Coordinates of C-alpha atoms in Angstrom, one line a residue:
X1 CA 185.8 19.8 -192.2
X2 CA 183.7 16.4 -191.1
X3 CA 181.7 19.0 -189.0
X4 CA 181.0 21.7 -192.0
X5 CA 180.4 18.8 -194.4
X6 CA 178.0 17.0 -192.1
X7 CA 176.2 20.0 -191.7
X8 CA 175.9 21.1 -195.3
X9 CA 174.4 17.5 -196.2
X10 CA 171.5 17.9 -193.5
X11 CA 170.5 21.8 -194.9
X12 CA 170.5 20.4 -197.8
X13 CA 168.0 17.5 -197.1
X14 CA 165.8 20.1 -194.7
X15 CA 165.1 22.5 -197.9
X16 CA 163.5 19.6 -199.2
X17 CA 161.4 18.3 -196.3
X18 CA 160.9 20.9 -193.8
X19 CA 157.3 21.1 -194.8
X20 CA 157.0 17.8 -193.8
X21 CA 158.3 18.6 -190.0
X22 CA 155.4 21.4 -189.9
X23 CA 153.1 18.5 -190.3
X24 CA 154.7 16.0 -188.2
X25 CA 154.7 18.0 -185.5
X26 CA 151.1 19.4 -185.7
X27 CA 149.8 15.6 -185.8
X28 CA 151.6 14.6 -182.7
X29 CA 150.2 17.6 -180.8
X30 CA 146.7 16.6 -182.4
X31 CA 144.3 15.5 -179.0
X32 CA 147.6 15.6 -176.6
X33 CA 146.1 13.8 -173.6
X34 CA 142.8 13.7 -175.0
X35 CA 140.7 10.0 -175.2
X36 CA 140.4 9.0 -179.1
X37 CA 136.9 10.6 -179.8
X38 CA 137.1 13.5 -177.6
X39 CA 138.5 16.3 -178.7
X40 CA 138.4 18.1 -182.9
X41 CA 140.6 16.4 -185.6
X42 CA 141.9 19.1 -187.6
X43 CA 143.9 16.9 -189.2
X44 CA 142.9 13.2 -190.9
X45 CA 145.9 12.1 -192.0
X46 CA 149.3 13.8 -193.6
X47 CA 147.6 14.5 -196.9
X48 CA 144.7 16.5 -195.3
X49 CA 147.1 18.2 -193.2
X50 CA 149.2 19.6 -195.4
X51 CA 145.9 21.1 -197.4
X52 CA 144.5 22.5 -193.8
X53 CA 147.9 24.2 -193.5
X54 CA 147.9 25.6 -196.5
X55 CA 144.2 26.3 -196.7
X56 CA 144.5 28.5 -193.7
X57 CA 148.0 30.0 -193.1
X58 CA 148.8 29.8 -196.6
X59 CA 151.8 28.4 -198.2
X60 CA 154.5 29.8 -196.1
X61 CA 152.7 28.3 -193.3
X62 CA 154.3 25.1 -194.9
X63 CA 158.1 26.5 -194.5
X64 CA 157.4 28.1 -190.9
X65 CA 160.6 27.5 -189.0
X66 CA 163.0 27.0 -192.1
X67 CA 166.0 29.5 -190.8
X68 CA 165.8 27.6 -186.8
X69 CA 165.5 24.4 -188.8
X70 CA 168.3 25.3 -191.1
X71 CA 170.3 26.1 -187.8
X72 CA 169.1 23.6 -185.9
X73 CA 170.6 20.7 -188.8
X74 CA 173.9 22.2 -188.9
X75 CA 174.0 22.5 -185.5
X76 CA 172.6 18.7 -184.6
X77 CA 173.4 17.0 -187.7
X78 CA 176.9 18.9 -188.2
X79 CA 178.0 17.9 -184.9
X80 CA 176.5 14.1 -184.7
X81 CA 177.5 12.8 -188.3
X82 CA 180.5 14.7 -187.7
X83 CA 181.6 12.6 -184.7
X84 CA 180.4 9.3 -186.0
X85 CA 182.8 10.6 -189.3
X86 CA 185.8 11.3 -186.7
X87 CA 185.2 7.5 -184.9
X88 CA 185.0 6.1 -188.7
X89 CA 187.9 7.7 -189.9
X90 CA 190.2 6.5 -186.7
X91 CA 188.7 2.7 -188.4
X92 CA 187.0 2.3 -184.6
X93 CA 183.9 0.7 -185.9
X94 CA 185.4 -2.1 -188.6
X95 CA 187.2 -4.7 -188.2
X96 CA 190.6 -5.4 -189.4
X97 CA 189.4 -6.8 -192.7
X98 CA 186.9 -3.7 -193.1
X99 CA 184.0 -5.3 -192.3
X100 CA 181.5 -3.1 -189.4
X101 CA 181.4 -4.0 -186.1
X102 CA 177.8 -3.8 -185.0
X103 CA 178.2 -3.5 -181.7
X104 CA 180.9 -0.6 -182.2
X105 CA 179.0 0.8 -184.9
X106 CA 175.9 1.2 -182.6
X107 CA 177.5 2.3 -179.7
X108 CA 179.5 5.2 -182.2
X109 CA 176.1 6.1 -183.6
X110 CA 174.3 6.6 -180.5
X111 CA 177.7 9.0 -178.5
X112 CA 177.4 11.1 -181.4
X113 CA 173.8 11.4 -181.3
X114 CA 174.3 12.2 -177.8
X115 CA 176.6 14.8 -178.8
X116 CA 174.2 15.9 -181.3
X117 CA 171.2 16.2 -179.2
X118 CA 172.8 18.5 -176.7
X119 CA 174.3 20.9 -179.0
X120 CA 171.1 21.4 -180.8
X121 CA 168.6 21.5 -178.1
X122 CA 168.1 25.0 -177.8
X123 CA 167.0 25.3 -181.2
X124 CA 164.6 22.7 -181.0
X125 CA 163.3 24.4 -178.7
X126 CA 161.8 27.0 -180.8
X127 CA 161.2 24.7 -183.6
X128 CA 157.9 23.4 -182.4
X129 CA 153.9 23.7 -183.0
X130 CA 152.5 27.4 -183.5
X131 CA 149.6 27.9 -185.7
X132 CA 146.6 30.4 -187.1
X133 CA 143.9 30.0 -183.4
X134 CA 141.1 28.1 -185.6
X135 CA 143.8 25.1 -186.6
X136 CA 146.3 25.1 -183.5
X137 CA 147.2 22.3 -181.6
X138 CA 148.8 22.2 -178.6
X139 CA 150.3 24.8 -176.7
X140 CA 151.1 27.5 -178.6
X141 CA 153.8 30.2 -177.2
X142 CA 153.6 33.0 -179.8
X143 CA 157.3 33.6 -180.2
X144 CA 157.7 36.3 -182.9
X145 CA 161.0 34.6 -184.1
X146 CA 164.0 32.3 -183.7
X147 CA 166.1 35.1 -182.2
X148 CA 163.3 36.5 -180.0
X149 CA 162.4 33.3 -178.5
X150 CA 165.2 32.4 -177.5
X151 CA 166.4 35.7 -175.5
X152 CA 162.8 35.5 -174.2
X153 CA 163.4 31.9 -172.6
X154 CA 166.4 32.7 -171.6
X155 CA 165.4 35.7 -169.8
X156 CA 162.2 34.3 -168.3
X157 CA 163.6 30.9 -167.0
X158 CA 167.7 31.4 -167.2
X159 CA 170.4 29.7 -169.7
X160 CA 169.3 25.9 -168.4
X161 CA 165.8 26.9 -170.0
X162 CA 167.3 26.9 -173.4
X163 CA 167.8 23.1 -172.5
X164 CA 164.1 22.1 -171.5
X165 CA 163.2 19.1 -173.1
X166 CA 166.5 17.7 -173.3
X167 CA 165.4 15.0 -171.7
X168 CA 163.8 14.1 -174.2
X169 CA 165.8 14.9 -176.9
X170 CA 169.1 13.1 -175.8
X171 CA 167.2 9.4 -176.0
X172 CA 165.6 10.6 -178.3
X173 CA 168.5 11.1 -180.6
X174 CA 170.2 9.0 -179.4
X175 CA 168.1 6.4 -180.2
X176 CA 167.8 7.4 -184.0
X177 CA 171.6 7.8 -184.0
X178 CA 172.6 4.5 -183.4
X179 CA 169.9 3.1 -185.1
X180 CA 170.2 5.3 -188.0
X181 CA 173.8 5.4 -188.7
X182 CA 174.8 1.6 -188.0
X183 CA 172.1 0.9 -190.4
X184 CA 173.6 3.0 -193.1
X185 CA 177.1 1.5 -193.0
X186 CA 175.7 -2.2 -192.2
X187 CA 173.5 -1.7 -195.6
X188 CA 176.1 0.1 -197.6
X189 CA 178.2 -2.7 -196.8
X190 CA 175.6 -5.7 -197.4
X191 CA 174.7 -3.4 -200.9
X192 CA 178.2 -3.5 -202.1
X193 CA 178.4 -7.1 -201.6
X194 CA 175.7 -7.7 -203.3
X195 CA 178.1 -6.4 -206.6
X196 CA 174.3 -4.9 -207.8
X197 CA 176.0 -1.3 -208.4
X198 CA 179.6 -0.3 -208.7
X199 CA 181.1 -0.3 -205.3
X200 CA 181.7 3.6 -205.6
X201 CA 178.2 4.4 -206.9
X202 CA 175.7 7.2 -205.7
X203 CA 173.2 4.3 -205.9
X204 CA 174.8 2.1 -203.0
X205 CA 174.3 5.6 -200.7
X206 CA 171.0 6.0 -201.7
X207 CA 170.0 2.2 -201.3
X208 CA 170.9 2.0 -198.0
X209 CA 169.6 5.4 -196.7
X210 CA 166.2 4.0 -198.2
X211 CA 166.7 1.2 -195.6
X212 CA 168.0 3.0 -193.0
X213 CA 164.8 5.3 -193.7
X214 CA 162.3 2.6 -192.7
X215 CA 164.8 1.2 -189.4
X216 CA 164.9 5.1 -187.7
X217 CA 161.2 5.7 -188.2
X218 CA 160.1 2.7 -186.6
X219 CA 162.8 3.2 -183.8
X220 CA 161.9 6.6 -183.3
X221 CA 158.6 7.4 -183.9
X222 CA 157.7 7.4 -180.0
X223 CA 160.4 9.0 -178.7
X224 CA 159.5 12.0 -181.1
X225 CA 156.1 12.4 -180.0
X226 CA 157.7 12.5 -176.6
X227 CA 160.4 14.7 -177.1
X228 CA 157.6 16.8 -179.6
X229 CA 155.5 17.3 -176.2
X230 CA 158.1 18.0 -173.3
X231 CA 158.9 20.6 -175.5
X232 CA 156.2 22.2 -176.9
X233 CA 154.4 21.9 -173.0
X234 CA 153.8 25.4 -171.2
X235 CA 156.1 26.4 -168.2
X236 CA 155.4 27.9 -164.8
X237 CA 157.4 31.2 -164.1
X238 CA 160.2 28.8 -163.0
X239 CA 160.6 26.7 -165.9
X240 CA 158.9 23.5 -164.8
X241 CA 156.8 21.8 -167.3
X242 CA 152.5 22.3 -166.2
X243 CA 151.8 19.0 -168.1
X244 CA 154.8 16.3 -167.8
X245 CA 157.4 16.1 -165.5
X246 CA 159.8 14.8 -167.7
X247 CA 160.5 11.4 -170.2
X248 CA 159.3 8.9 -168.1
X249 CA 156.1 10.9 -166.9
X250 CA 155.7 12.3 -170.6
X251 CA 155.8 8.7 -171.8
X252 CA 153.4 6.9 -169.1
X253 CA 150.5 9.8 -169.1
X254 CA 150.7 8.9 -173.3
X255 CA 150.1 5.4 -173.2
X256 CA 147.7 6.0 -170.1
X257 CA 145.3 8.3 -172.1
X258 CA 145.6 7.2 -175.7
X259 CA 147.1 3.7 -175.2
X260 CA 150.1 2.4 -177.2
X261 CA 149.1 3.9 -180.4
X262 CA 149.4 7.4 -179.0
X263 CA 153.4 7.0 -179.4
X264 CA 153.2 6.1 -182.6
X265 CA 150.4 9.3 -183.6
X266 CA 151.4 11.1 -186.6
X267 CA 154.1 7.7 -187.8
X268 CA 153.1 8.5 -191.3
X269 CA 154.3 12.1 -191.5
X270 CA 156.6 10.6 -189.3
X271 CA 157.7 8.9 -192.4
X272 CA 157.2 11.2 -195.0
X273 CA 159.8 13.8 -192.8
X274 CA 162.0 11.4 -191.5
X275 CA 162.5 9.0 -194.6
X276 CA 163.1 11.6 -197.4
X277 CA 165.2 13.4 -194.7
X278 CA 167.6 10.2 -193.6
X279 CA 167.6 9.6 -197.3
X280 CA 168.8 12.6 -199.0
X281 CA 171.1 13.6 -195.3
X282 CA 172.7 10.5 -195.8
X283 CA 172.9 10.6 -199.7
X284 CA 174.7 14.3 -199.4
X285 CA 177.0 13.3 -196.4
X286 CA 178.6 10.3 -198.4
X287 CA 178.8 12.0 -201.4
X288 CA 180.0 15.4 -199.8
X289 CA 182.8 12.8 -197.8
X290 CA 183.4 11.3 -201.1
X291 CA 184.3 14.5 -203.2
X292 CA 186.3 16.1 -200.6
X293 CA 188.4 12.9 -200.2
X294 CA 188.4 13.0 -204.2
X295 CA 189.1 16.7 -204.1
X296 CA 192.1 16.2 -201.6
X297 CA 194.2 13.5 -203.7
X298 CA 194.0 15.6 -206.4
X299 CA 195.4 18.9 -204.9

């Protein structure tokens, strides 16, 4: 039930901000190994983007990739809150007197996201850039669906090629895992002390996924544009990425052609997907925890 719960919470936040991944991703891919200055902006900043996307693939453009998005939450989400939920419950990250252990707390945070990354990586996979030809950005691989694309890859480049990119994804997530969740439980914790809402309240949730917002962006930001390229790269007929040969190449080629800043391109869509998203996933998962607890004592 941790699992179905966890993944319930994040659909529920990704109705709300999968628009917001559509432009996150199309600003990362914006001038991929291009010099600042060298190649067409098509997008200024998140605002303009989201009226470009409109503009030109009209408003469902805004929602393209909801159903692999939807799956790919309760897939990634379900299985990585889910663990953390299991290590919480067995009390593995407080201390005997309640209080969180940081270093626990971390280190359960960042085996779930581990957990999470590799059950959800083929999904990803079909989650990334593809646009109308006069605003695309970065390689675009013209699946016709979630379904189609992935018997595609798999047929072209084997079952491992529903993986590519993992290497990516796992430090990626993992990353944002730890960071995210010990966060969460380290805020809820300093909230409640505080004695500023009742200890039970909705508001403590959503106080500390607003910090917790701010802590994964920052934390995660280049690892996304990574993970955002390794993925979204083209293949050769045996898999192998044309562009990056994996993480550590991915990340040096960045910095080489667009310096530091280039891992933090597209940080404010970054933001407005990842903050609204850790916010209302985490809001839903306590409170979904917290009524089937509720609902449980009561039957």
């Amino acid at each position: 039930m941790d699992f179905v719960l966890s993944g319930a919470a994040a659909c529920g936040a990704c109705l709300f901000t999968n628009p917001l991944e559509v432009v996150k991703t199309r600003m990362q891919l914006q001038g991929e190994l291009k010099a600042p200055g060298s190649y067409q902006v098509h997008y200024r900043n998140v605002f303009h983007a989201f009226y470009t996307i409109g503009r030109v693939d009209g408003l469902a453009g805004l929602q393209k990739g909801l159903v692999p998005g939807l799956l790919y939450q309760f897939c990634m989400n379900g299985f990585r809150l889910g663990s953390f939920a299991i290590i919480e419950s067995a009390g593995y990250i407080h201390s005997e007197d309640g209080r969180v252990i940081p270093g626990k707390s971390i280190a359960a945070g960042a085996i779930a996201g581990v957990i999470g990354a590799v059950m959800g990586s083929p999904v990803y996979l079909v989650l990334q850039s593809q646009s109308t030809s006069s605003i695309a950005v970065g390689h675009q691989h013209c699946h016709q669906g979630m379904v189609h694309a992935l018997v595609r890859i798999k047929k072209q480049h084997g079952i491992l090629g529903l993986w590519r990119g993992s290497s990516a994804a796992v430090p990626r997530v993992t990353v944002g895992s730890a960071t995210q969740l010990y966060s969460f439980t380290a805020a809820k914790e300093f909230v409640r002390d505080l004695q500023i809402f009742p200890s039970e309240s909705w508001l403590v949730a959503l106080t500390a996924g607003m910090v917790s917002s701010v802590v994964v962006v920052v934390a995660m930001t280049p690892f996304d544009v990574v993970s955002t390229r390794l993925y979204n790269q083209p293949v050769d007929s045996r898999g192998q990425g044309l562009l990056y040969r994996g993480f550590v190449d991915c990340f040096m080629k960045t910095v080489r052609k667009e310096s530091m800043l280039g891992l933090y391109k597209g940080i404010g869509a970054s933001y407005f997907r990842l903050g609204p998203h850790t916010i209302l996933s985490l809001l839903f998962w306590n409170e979904l925890r917290k009524f089937y607890c509720q609902h449980r004592l009561h039957s």
